[in-house]
Amino acid sequence: LAGTSLFDHSSVNKLVRHVLQEHDGDKLRNAARAAQAPTAPAATAAATPDRDSGAAGRSVQPEPARAQAGPAAPGPIAIVGMSGPQSPDLQALWAHLAGGHEVTEPISRWKVDASTLPDGTQVCPRGGFLSDIDQFDPLFFNISGTEANFMDPQHRLLLESSWHALEDAGYAGESIAGARCGVYMGFNGGDYGDLLYGQPSLPPHAMWGNAASVLSARIAYYLDLQGPAITLDTACSSSLVAVHLACQGLWTLAGGVWIQCTPGFLISSSRAGMLSPTGQCRAFGAGADGFVPSEGVGVVVLKRLQDALDAGDHIYGVIRGSAINQDGASNGITAPSAAAQERLQRHVYDSFGIDASRLQMIEAHGTGTILGDPIEASALTRSLRHYTDRKGFCAIGSIKTNIGHTGAAAGVAGLIKVLLSLQHRQIPPSLHFDQPNPHIAFADSPLTVNTRLKHWDAPAAGARLAAVSSFGLSGTNAHVVIEEAPPAAAAANPAQPTLLVLSGYREDDLPAQVAALAEHLERNPALELAAAGYTLARGRRHHRHRLALVAGDAADAAAELRRWLA
């Protein structure tokens, strides 16, 4: 009997029914009848309604996903832009993932007085903290300096990240203003307000500058987006839940943010035994002792696939299916449930017609806890075994081993890792895995922990396929299946002279824009310059400090830009 079974079944009756169903029930029933009095309840428990089961003879194991009444499942969703979650840019993040780098560091933002903690409390010594969270350019967004001072840094960074994601998609500035673009953002609250209380006089900006509801509304307001603006909190699963809800109503921005302004979370989660006292997240490993706190912000831009294809958008990947559910009455309000996770995964595969045996990569929630990891691995194993008997075909890993646990941004961080992996056709290593967790039977599982950078081979049939899981302390779970983007259409026109336009808000911003474009063109010499020129002209806001040039191809353009910089 797996140790995780005790957390799947919240009463003795439910556990007995599980044992009878899964472990040669006929023999066990006969043994029970022979050993106990005729009136013993063991033989009848599985057929007697009670407050736990709610139905006679009903198994507590996940039922096959059934088609639900209501609207048909939406069509595929394209991810056409993204930003985050922790590195300066996506190229730097991929370099860390591909290189197997851990980017956490010793915690220096606060000094925690050990004498104030209960005896035996070990505070995690490392974390993944963002630099310059106090830096913000309010005038770029037409925000006053006073208001910016009293805004939670999470509001500031998410506004910046949303802008970067729209730029990445080619829809920043006038091309998005006034659009029915929704904003769905995951948010676990903030502690910036704790630093403000006690000041002699707080302006009214402090009230809405720290309000959860204003987090997403601020993005809609300053970018003039006129779809729904929703802030949601399901704990660690918030940003992936936001992605799922965003798929229900497109155009859409979705993402999440988590910044820690005080040591409150570090201390309380250390006391709760959630954080690693050794400062490393060892997902699915025998030495798993908790996760490492981190910070992050991530945003993705979603469009219906056909709309993206019609517009000629660059597509990072395609959401083939997504769903969310709740653990319900699990064995403790914060304890994860393998049964609920399995129900969710199979519901996604069955509802969207996804062949789960084609999955080659799963970005797990993977918090590196001795209980949570076996529960997650058990659910995934049972889900995949429902569709195939193959073993060791699906690589599993967790970005938390690289950057730590980014709270409300954890799900979108995992999603971005998958999208970068699809883009580079490589599966990066999951770190700190020496020996497998003893409660996970990897030898008999469809799963294998990937510990080295490896080429992502194309399947014999169909496109590369991956999944992302995110599970919240709240019991709300999210699971999303991502397929690689369809092949880009060949350039309609041969290389020809192309106008490139760049601009900066301030004079010293322009050289930075020029250097970034030159580097991008040098990295991608085969880039279709006409497409880049179109994006620069139509998908960017134009500021007063400007540069324009004409070039025939990427190499020519990069050389011209370098000459201007010199």
XYZ file of C-alpha atoms in Angstrom, residues 66-514:
449
model
C -17.079 12.159 -18.887
C -18.290 14.680 -21.377
C -19.931 17.477 -19.424
C -23.015 19.365 -20.423
C -22.401 22.868 -21.666
C -20.349 24.520 -24.381
C -18.014 22.395 -26.466
C -14.324 22.500 -25.650
C -12.672 25.589 -27.174
C -10.349 25.266 -30.113
C -6.553 25.406 -29.851
C -4.988 28.553 -28.413
C -1.729 30.075 -29.696
C 0.827 31.665 -27.377
C 2.168 34.560 -29.418
C 4.161 36.536 -26.856
C 5.714 36.132 -23.417
C 8.004 37.692 -20.831
C 9.577 36.564 -17.562
C 9.872 34.915 -15.174
C 13.148 35.856 -13.454
C 16.105 36.459 -15.782
C 16.720 39.747 -17.645
C 15.215 38.255 -20.805
C 14.081 34.939 -22.255
C 17.460 34.254 -23.868
C 19.193 34.561 -20.487
C 16.576 32.296 -18.878
C 17.093 29.624 -21.524
C 20.870 29.830 -21.052
C 20.369 29.079 -17.341
C 17.955 26.210 -18.021
C 20.045 24.629 -20.775
C 23.236 25.037 -18.763
C 21.729 23.461 -15.655
C 22.339 26.608 -13.617
C 20.812 27.293 -10.229
C 20.144 31.027 -9.966
C 19.215 31.264 -6.305
C 21.526 33.061 -3.896
C 22.062 33.541 -0.156
C 19.225 35.611 1.319
C 20.522 39.116 1.989
C 17.425 41.310 1.631
C 16.647 40.911 5.353
C 18.513 39.715 8.410
C 16.358 37.317 10.425
C 17.040 37.259 14.184
C 17.144 33.550 15.067
C 16.495 34.382 18.734
C 12.964 35.497 17.835
C 12.045 32.138 16.261
C 10.639 29.077 18.045
C 13.234 26.523 19.074
C 14.204 24.187 16.267
C 13.028 26.445 13.413
C 15.507 26.339 10.548
C 15.146 29.215 8.107
C 15.887 28.482 4.456
C 19.243 30.168 3.713
C 18.745 30.745 -0.023
C 16.190 32.270 -2.341
C 15.619 33.493 -5.870
C 15.123 37.216 -5.435
C 14.609 39.769 -8.180
C 17.003 42.682 -8.259
C 15.928 46.311 -8.545
C 12.342 45.776 -7.404
C 12.452 49.423 -6.270
C 13.230 50.604 -9.826
C 10.396 51.802 -12.073
C 9.908 54.414 -14.811
C 6.477 55.867 -13.993
C 6.513 58.501 -16.728
C 6.691 55.801 -19.409
C 3.206 54.743 -18.287
C 2.036 58.298 -17.501
C 2.020 57.568 -13.773
C 2.981 60.221 -11.235
C 6.017 59.680 -9.044
C 3.846 59.962 -5.929
C 1.525 57.205 -7.055
C 4.442 54.974 -8.084
C 6.029 55.313 -4.636
C 2.965 53.825 -2.981
C 2.336 51.053 -5.520
C 3.159 47.504 -4.513
C 6.237 46.476 -6.565
C 4.142 43.583 -7.879
C 1.844 46.110 -9.591
C 4.854 47.843 -11.134
C 6.637 44.719 -12.355
C 3.506 43.127 -13.771
C 2.726 46.292 -15.709
C 6.255 46.254 -17.164
C 6.121 42.532 -17.911
C 2.762 42.888 -19.656
C 4.244 45.596 -21.862
C 7.253 43.409 -22.689
C 4.986 40.464 -23.548
C 2.890 42.622 -25.882
C 6.058 43.941 -27.504
C 7.271 40.368 -27.915
C 3.963 39.544 -29.612
C 4.178 42.618 -31.848
C 1.076 44.272 -30.408
C 2.360 47.047 -28.134
C 1.188 50.640 -28.416
C -1.606 51.811 -30.654
C -2.225 48.392 -32.208
C -3.623 47.047 -28.913
C -5.212 50.204 -27.457
C -8.982 49.923 -27.230
C -9.010 46.193 -27.975
C -11.233 43.741 -26.099
C -8.109 42.178 -24.636
C -8.685 40.478 -21.289
C -6.244 40.537 -18.368
C -6.137 37.532 -16.005
C -3.432 37.723 -13.345
C -2.493 35.403 -10.498
C -1.658 37.155 -7.228
C -1.058 35.860 -3.710
C -1.436 39.188 -1.938
C 1.349 41.510 -0.928
C 3.211 42.752 2.112
C 4.358 46.131 0.751
C 1.585 47.797 2.724
C 3.239 46.602 5.930
C 6.120 48.955 5.172
C 3.788 51.924 4.710
C 1.708 51.719 7.858
C 2.830 54.108 10.564
C 3.884 56.828 8.157
C 2.464 60.175 9.312
C 0.224 60.723 6.297
C -0.482 58.298 3.481
C -1.891 59.630 0.204
C -4.971 57.913 -1.210
C -2.740 56.243 -3.801
C -1.604 53.844 -1.063
C -5.074 52.319 -0.901
C -5.473 51.349 -4.550
C -1.732 50.906 -4.986
C -1.935 47.801 -2.777
C -5.394 46.498 -3.740
C -5.528 43.063 -5.367
C -8.422 44.060 -7.614
C -6.414 46.941 -9.049
C -3.474 44.716 -10.033
C -5.065 43.569 -13.304
C -7.248 46.661 -13.666
C -4.162 48.872 -13.695
C -2.789 46.973 -16.706
C -6.084 47.378 -18.535
C -6.260 51.062 -17.612
C -2.770 52.154 -18.648
C -2.703 50.027 -21.817
C -6.351 50.860 -22.697
C -7.461 47.221 -22.810
C -11.230 46.844 -22.705
C -11.851 43.162 -22.034
C -12.312 41.615 -18.574
C -9.661 42.367 -15.933
C -9.555 39.693 -13.221
C -7.130 39.130 -10.356
C -7.309 35.642 -8.839
C -5.658 33.831 -5.960
C -5.501 30.028 -5.785
C -2.083 30.050 -4.069
C 0.772 28.503 -6.074
C -1.478 27.498 -8.988
C -2.746 31.060 -9.547
C -0.939 31.895 -12.786
C -1.700 28.591 -14.530
C -5.338 28.866 -13.421
C -5.238 32.369 -14.940
C -3.996 30.867 -18.224
C -6.870 28.358 -18.229
C -9.485 31.041 -17.542
C -7.889 33.284 -20.146
C -8.365 30.565 -22.755
C -12.109 30.887 -22.214
C -12.203 34.448 -23.502
C -9.636 35.750 -25.978
C -7.798 38.121 -26.861
C -6.006 37.781 -23.515
C -3.000 38.556 -21.338
C -2.393 36.007 -18.578
C 0.281 35.677 -15.953
C 1.249 36.114 -12.356
C 3.629 37.871 -10.000
C 5.155 37.308 -6.574
C 7.410 39.713 -4.679
C 8.307 39.540 -0.980
C 8.896 42.912 0.640
C 9.201 41.598 4.208
C 10.595 38.332 5.665
C 7.110 37.272 6.773
C 6.696 34.432 4.253
C 10.261 33.213 4.764
C 9.702 32.856 8.509
C 6.158 31.476 8.487
C 6.815 28.905 5.749
C 10.063 27.826 7.429
C 8.123 27.256 10.660
C 5.567 25.236 8.692
C 8.311 22.955 7.363
C 7.664 23.942 3.738
C 11.086 25.400 2.908
C 14.356 23.571 2.416
C 16.689 24.147 5.398
C 19.591 23.264 3.099
C 18.588 25.827 0.470
C 18.075 23.523 -2.536
C 14.924 22.211 -4.214
C 15.491 18.496 -4.903
C 12.373 17.683 -6.897
C 11.582 13.934 -6.937
C 14.873 13.130 -5.200
C 15.563 11.110 -2.071
C 17.010 14.189 -0.355
C 13.903 16.321 -0.915
C 13.401 18.556 2.105
C 11.284 21.419 0.808
C 11.400 24.244 -1.710
C 13.387 27.464 -1.969
C 11.430 30.750 -1.903
C 11.782 32.866 -4.984
C 10.280 35.820 -6.795
C 9.100 36.135 -10.332
C 6.789 37.747 -12.825
C 5.597 36.198 -16.065
C 3.037 37.055 -18.728
C 1.874 35.266 -21.879
C -0.222 36.654 -24.727
C -2.917 34.288 -26.018
C -4.935 34.280 -29.251
C -7.082 31.718 -30.970
C -4.788 29.649 -33.160
C -6.612 30.407 -36.399
C -6.585 34.146 -35.642
C -2.839 33.989 -34.982
C -2.213 32.079 -38.221
C -4.346 34.538 -40.184
C -2.388 37.475 -38.709
C 0.998 35.896 -39.396
C 1.941 35.986 -35.697
C 5.028 34.276 -34.343
C 3.724 31.304 -32.321
C 5.714 29.849 -29.416
C 3.355 26.944 -28.826
C -0.272 25.884 -28.890
C -2.492 25.148 -25.895
C -4.327 21.985 -26.903
C -6.268 21.567 -23.686
C -6.544 22.888 -20.151
C -8.690 22.442 -17.060
C -8.784 23.198 -13.360
C -10.330 21.371 -10.404
C -10.357 21.285 -6.611
C -9.155 18.564 -4.234
C -12.391 18.669 -2.254
C -12.320 16.798 1.063
C -8.731 15.603 1.007
C -6.784 14.463 4.054
C -6.130 17.997 5.315
C -6.915 21.338 3.701
C -3.304 21.875 2.593
C -2.537 18.222 1.736
C -2.404 17.448 -2.015
C -4.611 14.729 -3.472
C -3.333 12.264 -6.070
C -6.924 11.267 -6.838
C -7.891 14.852 -7.688
C -4.771 15.379 -9.769
C -5.420 12.190 -11.727
C -9.055 13.164 -12.317
C -7.914 16.524 -13.661
C -5.273 15.112 -16.005
C -7.546 12.479 -17.476
C -10.310 15.037 -17.875
C -8.003 17.223 -19.987
C -6.817 14.314 -22.144
C -10.300 12.884 -22.709
C -12.178 16.170 -23.143
C -9.763 17.553 -25.727
C -9.019 14.278 -27.517
C -5.336 14.267 -26.527
C -3.351 11.050 -26.832
C -1.472 11.144 -23.507
C 0.926 8.442 -24.693
C 2.430 11.107 -26.993
C 3.549 13.303 -24.088
C 7.339 13.610 -24.078
C 7.838 16.237 -21.363
C 5.917 17.170 -18.223
C 6.844 20.292 -16.311
C 5.725 19.217 -12.869
C 4.701 21.292 -9.887
C 7.747 19.587 -8.310
C 8.183 21.426 -5.018
C 10.805 18.998 -3.715
C 8.833 17.862 -0.670
C 8.948 14.320 0.629
C 5.131 14.040 0.469
C 4.110 16.275 -2.449
C 6.500 14.730 -4.990
C 5.314 11.103 -4.528
C 1.680 12.218 -4.695
C 2.280 14.099 -7.954
C 4.301 11.235 -9.468
C 1.642 8.718 -8.427
C -1.132 10.725 -10.094
C 0.823 11.184 -13.318
C 1.800 7.514 -13.406
C -1.805 6.354 -13.023
C -3.011 8.887 -15.591
C -0.530 7.837 -18.259
C -0.936 4.111 -17.539
C -4.604 4.485 -18.422
C -3.510 5.153 -22.016
C -0.296 3.165 -22.434
C 1.860 0.465 -20.822
C 5.116 2.030 -22.029
C 7.714 2.879 -19.410
C 10.196 5.713 -19.068
C 9.042 7.605 -22.155
C 8.104 10.945 -20.566
C 10.708 13.313 -19.066
C 9.628 15.034 -15.857
C 11.288 18.021 -14.228
C 10.712 21.260 -12.351
C 11.965 24.786 -12.988
C 11.875 25.240 -9.212
C 15.188 23.381 -9.041
C 16.706 26.260 -11.072
C 14.991 29.401 -9.838
C 13.069 28.373 -6.730
C 9.323 28.528 -6.121
C 7.890 31.748 -7.525
C 4.532 31.490 -5.741
C 1.678 32.920 -7.780
C 3.998 33.044 -10.829
C 5.062 29.382 -10.533
C 2.654 28.009 -13.140
C 3.503 30.573 -15.806
C 7.220 30.037 -15.072
C 6.803 26.334 -15.854
C 4.796 27.170 -18.964
C 7.527 29.490 -20.241
C 10.125 26.752 -19.625
C 8.105 24.375 -21.823
C 7.709 26.995 -24.554
C 11.450 27.698 -24.604
C 12.126 23.949 -24.725
C 9.837 23.598 -27.724
C 11.468 26.575 -29.407
C 14.987 25.141 -28.960
C 13.872 21.492 -29.341
C 15.793 20.545 -26.225
C 14.721 19.313 -22.792
C 16.772 20.980 -20.033
C 17.917 19.128 -16.920
C 16.094 19.093 -13.600
C 18.712 19.781 -10.925
C 19.737 18.162 -7.602
C 18.467 14.684 -8.480
C 20.962 12.058 -7.305
C 18.787 9.254 -5.967
C 15.044 8.919 -6.598
C 12.534 9.551 -3.853
C 12.041 6.111 -2.220
C 8.249 6.538 -2.377
C 8.268 6.838 -6.201
C 8.547 3.643 -8.266
C 10.271 5.177 -11.294
C 11.435 1.770 -12.573
C 7.835 0.782 -13.276
C 6.628 4.245 -14.276
C 6.069 6.061 -17.582
C 8.105 8.892 -16.020
C 11.817 9.548 -15.906
C 13.582 12.506 -14.296
C 15.670 14.237 -16.944
C 19.077 15.226 -15.513
C 20.938 16.430 -18.615
C 20.302 18.685 -21.572
C 19.087 16.462 -24.380
C 17.775 16.895 -27.879
C 13.996 16.695 -28.069
C 13.385 14.189 -30.823
C 10.303 14.627 -32.953
C 7.755 11.830 -32.465
C 7.116 9.321 -35.225
C 3.691 10.829 -35.782
C 2.382 14.239 -34.842
C 4.062 17.204 -33.187
C 6.068 17.453 -29.969
C 3.760 17.478 -26.962
C 4.228 18.541 -23.333
C 2.164 19.310 -20.241
C 2.400 21.682 -17.276
C 0.942 21.088 -13.817
C 0.462 23.582 -11.020
C -1.128 22.792 -7.668
C -2.104 25.356 -5.067
C -1.954 25.231 -1.293
C -5.647 26.066 -1.653
C -6.344 22.688 -3.284
C -7.032 24.249 -6.694
C -5.154 22.396 -9.444
C -4.394 23.296 -13.055
C -3.128 21.152 -15.937
C -2.321 22.451 -19.437
C -1.172 20.523 -22.525
C 1.120 22.354 -24.973
C 1.892 21.324 -28.546
C 4.702 22.747 -30.645
C 3.741 25.481 -33.065
C 2.780 24.566 -36.615
C 5.545 25.205 -39.180
C 5.838 28.863 -40.127
C 4.778 29.754 -43.638
C 7.639 30.354 -46.041
C 8.451 33.980 -46.808
C 6.242 35.203 -49.626
C 8.844 37.592 -51.012
C 12.589 37.309 -51.592
C 14.959 39.511 -49.613
C 14.409 43.146 -50.483
C 15.226 46.582 -49.039
C 13.325 46.977 -45.761
C 12.677 50.010 -43.582
C 13.559 49.485 -39.896
C 12.389 52.051 -37.320
C 13.441 52.251 -33.671
C 12.686 54.730 -30.914
C 13.337 55.443 -27.241
C 11.365 57.275 -24.577
C 14.541 59.073 -23.482
C 17.664 59.842 -25.493
C 19.750 57.191 -23.730
C 17.036 54.554 -24.326
C 17.646 54.547 -28.085
C 21.157 53.017 -28.028
C 19.853 50.197 -25.830
C 17.103 49.469 -28.367
C 19.619 49.528 -31.226
